[in-house]
XYZ file of C-alpha atoms in Angstrom:
472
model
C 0.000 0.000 0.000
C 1.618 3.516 -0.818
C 2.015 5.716 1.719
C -0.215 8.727 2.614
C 0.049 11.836 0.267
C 2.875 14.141 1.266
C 4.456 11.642 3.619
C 7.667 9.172 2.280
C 7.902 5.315 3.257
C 10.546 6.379 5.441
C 8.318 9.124 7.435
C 5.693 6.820 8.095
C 7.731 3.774 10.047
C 8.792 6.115 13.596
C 5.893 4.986 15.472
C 7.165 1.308 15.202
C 10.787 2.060 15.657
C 9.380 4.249 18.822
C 7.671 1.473 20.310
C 10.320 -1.046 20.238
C 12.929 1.308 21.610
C 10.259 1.925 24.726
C 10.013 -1.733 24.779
C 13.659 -2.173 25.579
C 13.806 0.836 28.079
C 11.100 -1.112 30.195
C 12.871 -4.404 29.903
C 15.741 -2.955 31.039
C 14.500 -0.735 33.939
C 12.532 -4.220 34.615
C 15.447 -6.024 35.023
C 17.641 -3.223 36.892
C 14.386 -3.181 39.456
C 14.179 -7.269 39.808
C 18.287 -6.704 40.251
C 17.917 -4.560 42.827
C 14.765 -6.727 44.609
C 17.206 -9.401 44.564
C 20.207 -7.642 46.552
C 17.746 -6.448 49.237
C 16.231 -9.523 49.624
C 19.537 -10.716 50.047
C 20.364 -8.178 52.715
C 17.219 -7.951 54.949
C 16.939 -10.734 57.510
C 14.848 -14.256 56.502
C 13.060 -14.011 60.221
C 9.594 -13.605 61.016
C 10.389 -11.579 63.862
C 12.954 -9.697 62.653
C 11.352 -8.217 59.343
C 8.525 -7.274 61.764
C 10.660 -4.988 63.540
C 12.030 -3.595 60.828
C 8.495 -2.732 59.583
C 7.921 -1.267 62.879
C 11.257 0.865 63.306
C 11.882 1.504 59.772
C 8.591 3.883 59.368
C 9.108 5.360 62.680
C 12.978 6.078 62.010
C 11.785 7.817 58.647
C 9.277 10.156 60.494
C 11.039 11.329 63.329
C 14.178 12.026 61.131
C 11.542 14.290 58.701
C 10.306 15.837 62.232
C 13.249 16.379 63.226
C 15.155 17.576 60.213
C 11.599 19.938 59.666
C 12.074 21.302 63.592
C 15.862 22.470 63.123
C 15.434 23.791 59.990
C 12.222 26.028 60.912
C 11.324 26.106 64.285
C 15.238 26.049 65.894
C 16.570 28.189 63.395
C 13.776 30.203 63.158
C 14.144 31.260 67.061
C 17.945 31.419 67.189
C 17.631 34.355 64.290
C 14.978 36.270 66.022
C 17.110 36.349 69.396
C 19.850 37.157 67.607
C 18.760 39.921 65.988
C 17.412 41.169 68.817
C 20.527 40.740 70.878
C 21.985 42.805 67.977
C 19.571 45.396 67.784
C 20.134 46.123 71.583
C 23.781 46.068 70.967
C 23.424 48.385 68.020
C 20.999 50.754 69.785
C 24.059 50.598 72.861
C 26.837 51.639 70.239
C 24.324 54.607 68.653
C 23.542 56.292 72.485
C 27.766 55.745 73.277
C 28.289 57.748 69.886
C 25.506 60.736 70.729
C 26.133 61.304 74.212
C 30.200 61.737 74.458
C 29.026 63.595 77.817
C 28.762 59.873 79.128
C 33.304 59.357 78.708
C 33.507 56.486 80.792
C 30.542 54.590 79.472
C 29.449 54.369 83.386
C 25.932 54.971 82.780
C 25.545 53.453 79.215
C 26.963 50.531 81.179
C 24.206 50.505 83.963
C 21.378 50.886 81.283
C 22.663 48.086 79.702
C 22.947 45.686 82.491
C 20.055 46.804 84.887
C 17.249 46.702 81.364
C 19.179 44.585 78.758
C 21.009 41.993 80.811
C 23.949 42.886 78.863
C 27.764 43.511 79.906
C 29.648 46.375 78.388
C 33.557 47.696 78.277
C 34.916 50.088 76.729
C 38.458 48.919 75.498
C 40.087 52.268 74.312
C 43.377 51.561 71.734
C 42.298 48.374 71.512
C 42.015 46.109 68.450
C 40.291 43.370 67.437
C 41.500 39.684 68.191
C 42.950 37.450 65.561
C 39.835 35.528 64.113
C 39.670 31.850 65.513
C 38.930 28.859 63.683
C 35.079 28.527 63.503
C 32.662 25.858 64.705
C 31.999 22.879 62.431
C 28.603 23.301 63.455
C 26.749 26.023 64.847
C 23.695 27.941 64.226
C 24.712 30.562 66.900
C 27.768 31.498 65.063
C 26.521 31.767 61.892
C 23.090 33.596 62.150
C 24.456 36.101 64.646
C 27.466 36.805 62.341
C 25.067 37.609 59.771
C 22.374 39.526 61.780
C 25.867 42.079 63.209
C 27.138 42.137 59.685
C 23.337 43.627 58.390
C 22.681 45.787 61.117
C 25.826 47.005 62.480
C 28.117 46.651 59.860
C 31.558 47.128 61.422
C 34.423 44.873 61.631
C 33.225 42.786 64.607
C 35.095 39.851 66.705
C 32.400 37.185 68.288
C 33.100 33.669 70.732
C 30.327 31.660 71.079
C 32.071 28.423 72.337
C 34.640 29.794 74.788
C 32.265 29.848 77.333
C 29.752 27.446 77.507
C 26.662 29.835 79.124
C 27.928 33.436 77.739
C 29.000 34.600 73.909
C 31.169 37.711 73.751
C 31.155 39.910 71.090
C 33.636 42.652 70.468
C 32.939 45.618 67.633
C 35.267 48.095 66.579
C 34.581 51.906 67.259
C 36.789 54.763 66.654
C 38.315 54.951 70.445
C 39.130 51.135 70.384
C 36.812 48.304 71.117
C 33.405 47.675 72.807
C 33.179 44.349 74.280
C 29.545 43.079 74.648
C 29.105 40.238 76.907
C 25.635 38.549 76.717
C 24.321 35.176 78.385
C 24.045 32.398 75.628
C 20.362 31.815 76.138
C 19.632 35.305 75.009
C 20.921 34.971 71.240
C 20.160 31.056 71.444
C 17.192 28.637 71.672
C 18.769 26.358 74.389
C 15.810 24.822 75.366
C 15.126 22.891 72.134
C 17.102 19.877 72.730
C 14.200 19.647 75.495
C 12.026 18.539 72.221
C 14.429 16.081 70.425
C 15.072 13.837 73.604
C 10.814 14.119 74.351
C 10.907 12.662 71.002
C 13.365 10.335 71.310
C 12.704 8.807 74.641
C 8.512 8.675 73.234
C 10.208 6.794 70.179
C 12.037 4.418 72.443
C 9.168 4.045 74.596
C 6.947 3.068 71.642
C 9.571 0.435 70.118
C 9.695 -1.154 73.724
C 6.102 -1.532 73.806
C 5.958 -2.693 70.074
C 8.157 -4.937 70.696
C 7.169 -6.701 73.588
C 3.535 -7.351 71.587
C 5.548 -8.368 68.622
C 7.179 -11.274 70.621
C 4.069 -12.486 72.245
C 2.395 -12.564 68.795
C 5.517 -13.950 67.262
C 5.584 -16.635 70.235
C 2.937 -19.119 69.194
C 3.865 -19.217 65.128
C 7.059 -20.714 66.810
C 5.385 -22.990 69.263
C 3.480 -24.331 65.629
C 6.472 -24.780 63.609
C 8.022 -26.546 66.947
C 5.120 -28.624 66.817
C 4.860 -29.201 63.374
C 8.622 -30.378 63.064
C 7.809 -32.611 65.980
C 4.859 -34.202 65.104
C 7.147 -34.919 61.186
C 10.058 -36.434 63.809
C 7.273 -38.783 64.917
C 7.377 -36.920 68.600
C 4.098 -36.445 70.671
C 4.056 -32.781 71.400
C 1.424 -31.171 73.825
C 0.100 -27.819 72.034
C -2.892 -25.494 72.043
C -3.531 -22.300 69.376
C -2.547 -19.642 70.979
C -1.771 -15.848 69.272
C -4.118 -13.851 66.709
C -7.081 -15.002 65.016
C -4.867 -16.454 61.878
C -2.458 -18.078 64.011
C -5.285 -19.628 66.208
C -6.883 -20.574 62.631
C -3.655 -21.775 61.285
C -3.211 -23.983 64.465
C -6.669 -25.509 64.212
C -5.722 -26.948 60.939
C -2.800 -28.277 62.185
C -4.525 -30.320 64.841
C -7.164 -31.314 62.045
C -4.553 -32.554 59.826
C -2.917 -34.404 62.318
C -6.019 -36.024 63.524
C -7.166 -37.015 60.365
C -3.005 -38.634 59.932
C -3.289 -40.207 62.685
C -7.026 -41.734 61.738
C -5.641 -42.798 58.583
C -1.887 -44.199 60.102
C -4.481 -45.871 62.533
C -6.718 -47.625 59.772
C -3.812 -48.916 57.867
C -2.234 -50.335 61.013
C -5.606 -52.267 61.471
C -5.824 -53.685 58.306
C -2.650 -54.440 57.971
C -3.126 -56.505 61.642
C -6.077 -58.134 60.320
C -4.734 -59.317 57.074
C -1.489 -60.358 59.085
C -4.086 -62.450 61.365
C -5.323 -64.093 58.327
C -2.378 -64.875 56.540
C -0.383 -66.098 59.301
C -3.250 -68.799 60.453
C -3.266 -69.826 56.326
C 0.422 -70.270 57.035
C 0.383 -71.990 60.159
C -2.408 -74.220 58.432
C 0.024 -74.902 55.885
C 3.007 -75.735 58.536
C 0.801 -78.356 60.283
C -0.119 -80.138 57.227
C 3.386 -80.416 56.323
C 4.050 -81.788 60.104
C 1.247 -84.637 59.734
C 2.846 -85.667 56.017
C 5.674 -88.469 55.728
C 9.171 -86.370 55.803
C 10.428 -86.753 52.249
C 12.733 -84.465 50.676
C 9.880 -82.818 48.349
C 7.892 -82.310 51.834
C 11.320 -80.276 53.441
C 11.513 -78.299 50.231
C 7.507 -77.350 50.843
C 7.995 -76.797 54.703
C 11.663 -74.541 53.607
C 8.980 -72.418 51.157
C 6.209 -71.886 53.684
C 8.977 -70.379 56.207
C 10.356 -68.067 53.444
C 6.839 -67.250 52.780
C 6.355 -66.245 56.655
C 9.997 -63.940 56.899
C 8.866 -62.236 53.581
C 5.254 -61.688 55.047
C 6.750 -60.327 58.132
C 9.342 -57.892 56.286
C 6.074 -56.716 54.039
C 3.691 -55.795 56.787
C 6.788 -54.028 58.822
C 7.383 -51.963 56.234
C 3.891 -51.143 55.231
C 3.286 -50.296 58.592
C 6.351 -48.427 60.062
C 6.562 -48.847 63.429
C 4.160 -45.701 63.719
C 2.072 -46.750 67.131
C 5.814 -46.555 68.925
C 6.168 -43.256 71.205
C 9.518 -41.074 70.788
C 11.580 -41.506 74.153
C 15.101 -39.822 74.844
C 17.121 -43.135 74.172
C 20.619 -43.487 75.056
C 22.486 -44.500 71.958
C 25.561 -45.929 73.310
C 23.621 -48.321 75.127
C 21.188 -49.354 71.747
C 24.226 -49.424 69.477
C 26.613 -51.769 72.019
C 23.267 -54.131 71.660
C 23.269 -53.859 67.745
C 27.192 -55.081 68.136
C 26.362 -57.934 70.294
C 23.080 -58.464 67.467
C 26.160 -58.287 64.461
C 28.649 -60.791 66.403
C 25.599 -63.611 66.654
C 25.815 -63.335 63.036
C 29.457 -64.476 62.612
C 30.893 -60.819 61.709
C 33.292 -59.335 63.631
C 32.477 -56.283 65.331
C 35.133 -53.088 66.658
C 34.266 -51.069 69.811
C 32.058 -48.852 69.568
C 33.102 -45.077 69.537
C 31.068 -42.314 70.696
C 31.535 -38.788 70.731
C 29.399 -36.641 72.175
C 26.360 -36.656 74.015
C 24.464 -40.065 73.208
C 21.479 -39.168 73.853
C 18.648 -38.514 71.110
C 14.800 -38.326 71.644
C 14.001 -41.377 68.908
C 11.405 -44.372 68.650
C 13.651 -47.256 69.982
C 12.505 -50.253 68.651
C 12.239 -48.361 64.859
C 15.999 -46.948 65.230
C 17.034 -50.518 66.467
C 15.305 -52.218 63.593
C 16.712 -49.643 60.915
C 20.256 -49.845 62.218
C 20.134 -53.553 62.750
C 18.731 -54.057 59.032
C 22.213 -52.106 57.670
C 24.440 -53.868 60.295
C 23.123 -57.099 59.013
C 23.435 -56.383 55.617
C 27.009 -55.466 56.230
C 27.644 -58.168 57.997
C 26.057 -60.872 55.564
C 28.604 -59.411 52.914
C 31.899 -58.587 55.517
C 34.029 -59.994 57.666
C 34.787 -57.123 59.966
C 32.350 -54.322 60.776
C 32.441 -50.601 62.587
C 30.107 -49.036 64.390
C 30.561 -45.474 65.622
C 28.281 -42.801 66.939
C 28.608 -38.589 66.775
C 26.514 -35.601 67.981
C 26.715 -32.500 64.964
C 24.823 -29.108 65.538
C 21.458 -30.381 66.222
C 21.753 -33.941 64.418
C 22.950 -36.998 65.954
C 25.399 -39.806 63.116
C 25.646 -43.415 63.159
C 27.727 -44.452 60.432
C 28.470 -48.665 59.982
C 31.480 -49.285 57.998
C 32.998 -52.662 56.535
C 35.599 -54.089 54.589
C 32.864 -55.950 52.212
C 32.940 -55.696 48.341
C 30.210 -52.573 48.478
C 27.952 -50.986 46.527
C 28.818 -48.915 42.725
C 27.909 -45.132 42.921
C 25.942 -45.228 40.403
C 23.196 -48.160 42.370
C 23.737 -46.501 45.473
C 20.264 -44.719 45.739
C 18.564 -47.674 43.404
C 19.516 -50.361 46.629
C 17.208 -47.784 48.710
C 13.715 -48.470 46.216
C 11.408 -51.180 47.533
C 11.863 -54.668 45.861
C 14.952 -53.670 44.201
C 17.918 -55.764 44.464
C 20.837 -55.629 42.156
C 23.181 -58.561 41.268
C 26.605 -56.650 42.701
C 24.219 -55.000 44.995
C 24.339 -56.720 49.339
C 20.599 -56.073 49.854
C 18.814 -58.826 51.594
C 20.313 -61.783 49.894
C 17.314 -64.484 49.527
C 14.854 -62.309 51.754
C 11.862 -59.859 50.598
C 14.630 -57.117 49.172
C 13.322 -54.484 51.719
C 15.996 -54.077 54.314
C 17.682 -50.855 53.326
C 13.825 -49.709 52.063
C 12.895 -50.241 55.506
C 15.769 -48.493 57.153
C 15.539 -45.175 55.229
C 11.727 -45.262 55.780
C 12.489 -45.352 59.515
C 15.428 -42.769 59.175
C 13.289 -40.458 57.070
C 10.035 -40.360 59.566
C 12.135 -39.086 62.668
C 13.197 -36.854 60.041
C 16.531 -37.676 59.493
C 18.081 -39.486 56.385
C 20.279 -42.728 55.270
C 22.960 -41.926 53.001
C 26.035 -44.762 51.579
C 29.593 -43.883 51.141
C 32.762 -45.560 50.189
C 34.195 -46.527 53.636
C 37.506 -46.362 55.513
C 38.174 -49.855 55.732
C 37.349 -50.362 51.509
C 34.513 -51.650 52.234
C 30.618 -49.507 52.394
C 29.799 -46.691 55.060
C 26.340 -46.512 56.158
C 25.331 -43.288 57.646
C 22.178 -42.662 59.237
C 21.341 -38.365 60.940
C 19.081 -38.011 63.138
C 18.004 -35.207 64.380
C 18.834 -34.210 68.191
């Protein structure tokens, strides 16, 4: 299509070319602002309670800082030059009566005027000059507005000390017999009393963070107590609680108990079924066992009876893993004593079995006959493949390590988490030779519900390293 009459192709394209360029100036300031999100969220604390108080202090910080900044830059300043100039104006009427009435020589009565009405001290210093200026203040108001205020009223070469003393100023002007020395109290060029309004406001501010804060704990109090509960209740641990806090967190706690209920409904249920299909099986079984008792002994009749008790351990090792050991109670457990009965458990089964080495405190708030059965399952797979098996114990920040070493053939990396799956069993692989193939399935299961883990490694004495965390 040709372009409109009086405009060329290339006049018509700039709203395109526009458009994109816009384009890339909001992707960029985009980015720059998702940058920036980033390094803040970086810098700010990750706590609940924390980030609350800096939404608390942060505002307040902000506002008295603008009050503050808005009071000395009006209010303070705003008094100190009124004083001032008065203070000046007195000293400037002072120097005008000294220069009409010469009657007056020694400046006796000029001197009681200005002390008895003014509150003002006057000399005249005849021949003498001016000091040497000093270095001034970094920061004063004082200084500054009254040197300005004598400079537009009097306008003579003037000499002024504001910091020498700290209650009077002195201020020295030049007149054609010498010097007159004015000395004035500080409060009457200065507004003294408005430091009286920054600490009100800071001790008010202080006061308001201490209360703030105190609430902010007691509402930050029971989201703890729920994650402390909640991380409990995963560790398999019986913890007493009741909602406590605001509406949300009473609302939020609620359907924590609910959810746990209906867990432990459901936990319970399973467990049930899994009792009353154990019942069943097991009398099939034990049907089957007596049958086999009451038959002539022939070698086809021991290979039945050797079938029917591998069907019984692999029955067993399905319904313990299905259910979990979950109607145990947590209990503080001393580990040295569990793990020097796992060693005496390893020995029965021909291995031998080093002291056992603990460091740190042993004990560990676990379900004992779970941990027992999860270590025993990878001591006895290391043992079934080894001839000489470790077991040590060690307390880390907040986690408690059980690692089982031997000099067996082990395990490749690569199969290391496969061995861990249910049913799985690998031909290089030491899991459960000629059982149900659930032993390290089991363990990990157990590990992973007080909410700890089961890891392998290549061990110190060439062999596999088992190492089980708990938490303490």
């Amino acid at each position: 299509m040709a372009a409109p009459a009086g405009l060329s192709s290339s006049e018509s394209r700039p709203e395109p070319r526009r458009a994109g360029a816009l384009a890339a100036v909001f992707g960029r300031i985009r980015r720059g602002w998702r940058r920036f999100s980033r390094v803040i969220g970086d810098a700010l604390p990750k706590g609940l309670y924390a980030r609350s108080l800096i939404i608390i202090i942060a505002p307040m910080v902000l506002l008295q800082s603008v009050i503050a900044y808005t009071f000395m830059e009006r209010h303070w300043q705003l008094v100190t030059r009124r004083l001032s100039a008065a203070v000046t104006a007195d000293i400037a009427a002072l120097m005008d009566i000294y220069e009409s009435y010469p009657q007056d020589k020694n400046a006796e009565t000029l001197s009681r005027i200005a002390g008895e009405r003014l509150n003002l001290d006057i000399d005249i210093l005849k021949g003498a000059k001016l000091p040497s200026p000093g270095p001034r203040p970094f920061f004063s108001i004082l200084d500054e507005v009254l040197s300005e205020e004598i400079r537009r009223q009097i306008r003579r070469p003037f000499w002024i000390d504001t910091v020498g003393r700290s209650n009077l100023i002195e201020i020295r002007v030049a007149i054609p017999e010498g010097v007159m020395r004015v000395t004035a109290r500080r409060n009457q060029a200065y507004a003294s009393n408005s430091h009286i309004f920054l600490l009100w406001m800071t001790g008010s501010s202080l006061v308001l963070l201490g209360v703030a804060i105190l609430f902010l704990r007691n509402q930050i109090k029971p989201i703890l107590r729920l994650s402390a509960v909640a991380e409990g209740f995963g560790k398999g641990r019986e913890i007493e609680f009741k909602p406590r806090g605001a509406r949300e967190v009473r609302q939020a706690g609620h359907a924590f108990i609910e959810m746990k209920r209906r867990i432990e409904r459901a936990m319970e249920q399973r467990t049930a079924m899994l009792n009353g299909v154990s019942h069943d099986l097991r009398t099939i079984i034990t049907r089957f066992k007596l049958s086999l008792a009451l038959v002539e002994q022939t070698p086809e009749v021991e290979d039945l009876q050797r079938d029917v008790d591998e069907m019984s351990r692999m029955l067993e090792g399905y319904l313990a893993f299905a259910r979990g050991d979950s109607a145990e109670t947590a209990a503080e457990t001393d580990m040295r004593i569990l793990l020097e009965d796992l060693r005496s458990d390893v020995e029965r089964l021909g291995a031998h079995v080093e002291a056992v080495e603990i460091e740190g405190s042993p004990l560990v708030t676990v379900r004992p006959d779970a941990m027992r059965r999860c270590l025993f399952n990878l001591a006895a797979n290391a043992a079934r493949y080894a001839d000489t098996v470790a077991i040590s114990g060690k307390r880390e920040h907040r986690a408690f390590l059980v690692a089982i070493d031997d000099d067996g053939p082990g395990i490749p990396v690569e199969s290391r988490e496969e061995v861990f799956k249910p049913f799985v069993r690998l031909d290089d692989a030491r899991q459960d030779a000629g059982g149900s193939g659930l032993g390290l399935a089991i363990a990990r299961d157990i590990a992973r519900a007080h909410g700890g883990d089961v890891a392998l490694h290549d061990s110190p004495l060439g062999g596999l390293r088992a190492t089980v965390r708990i938490p303490a």
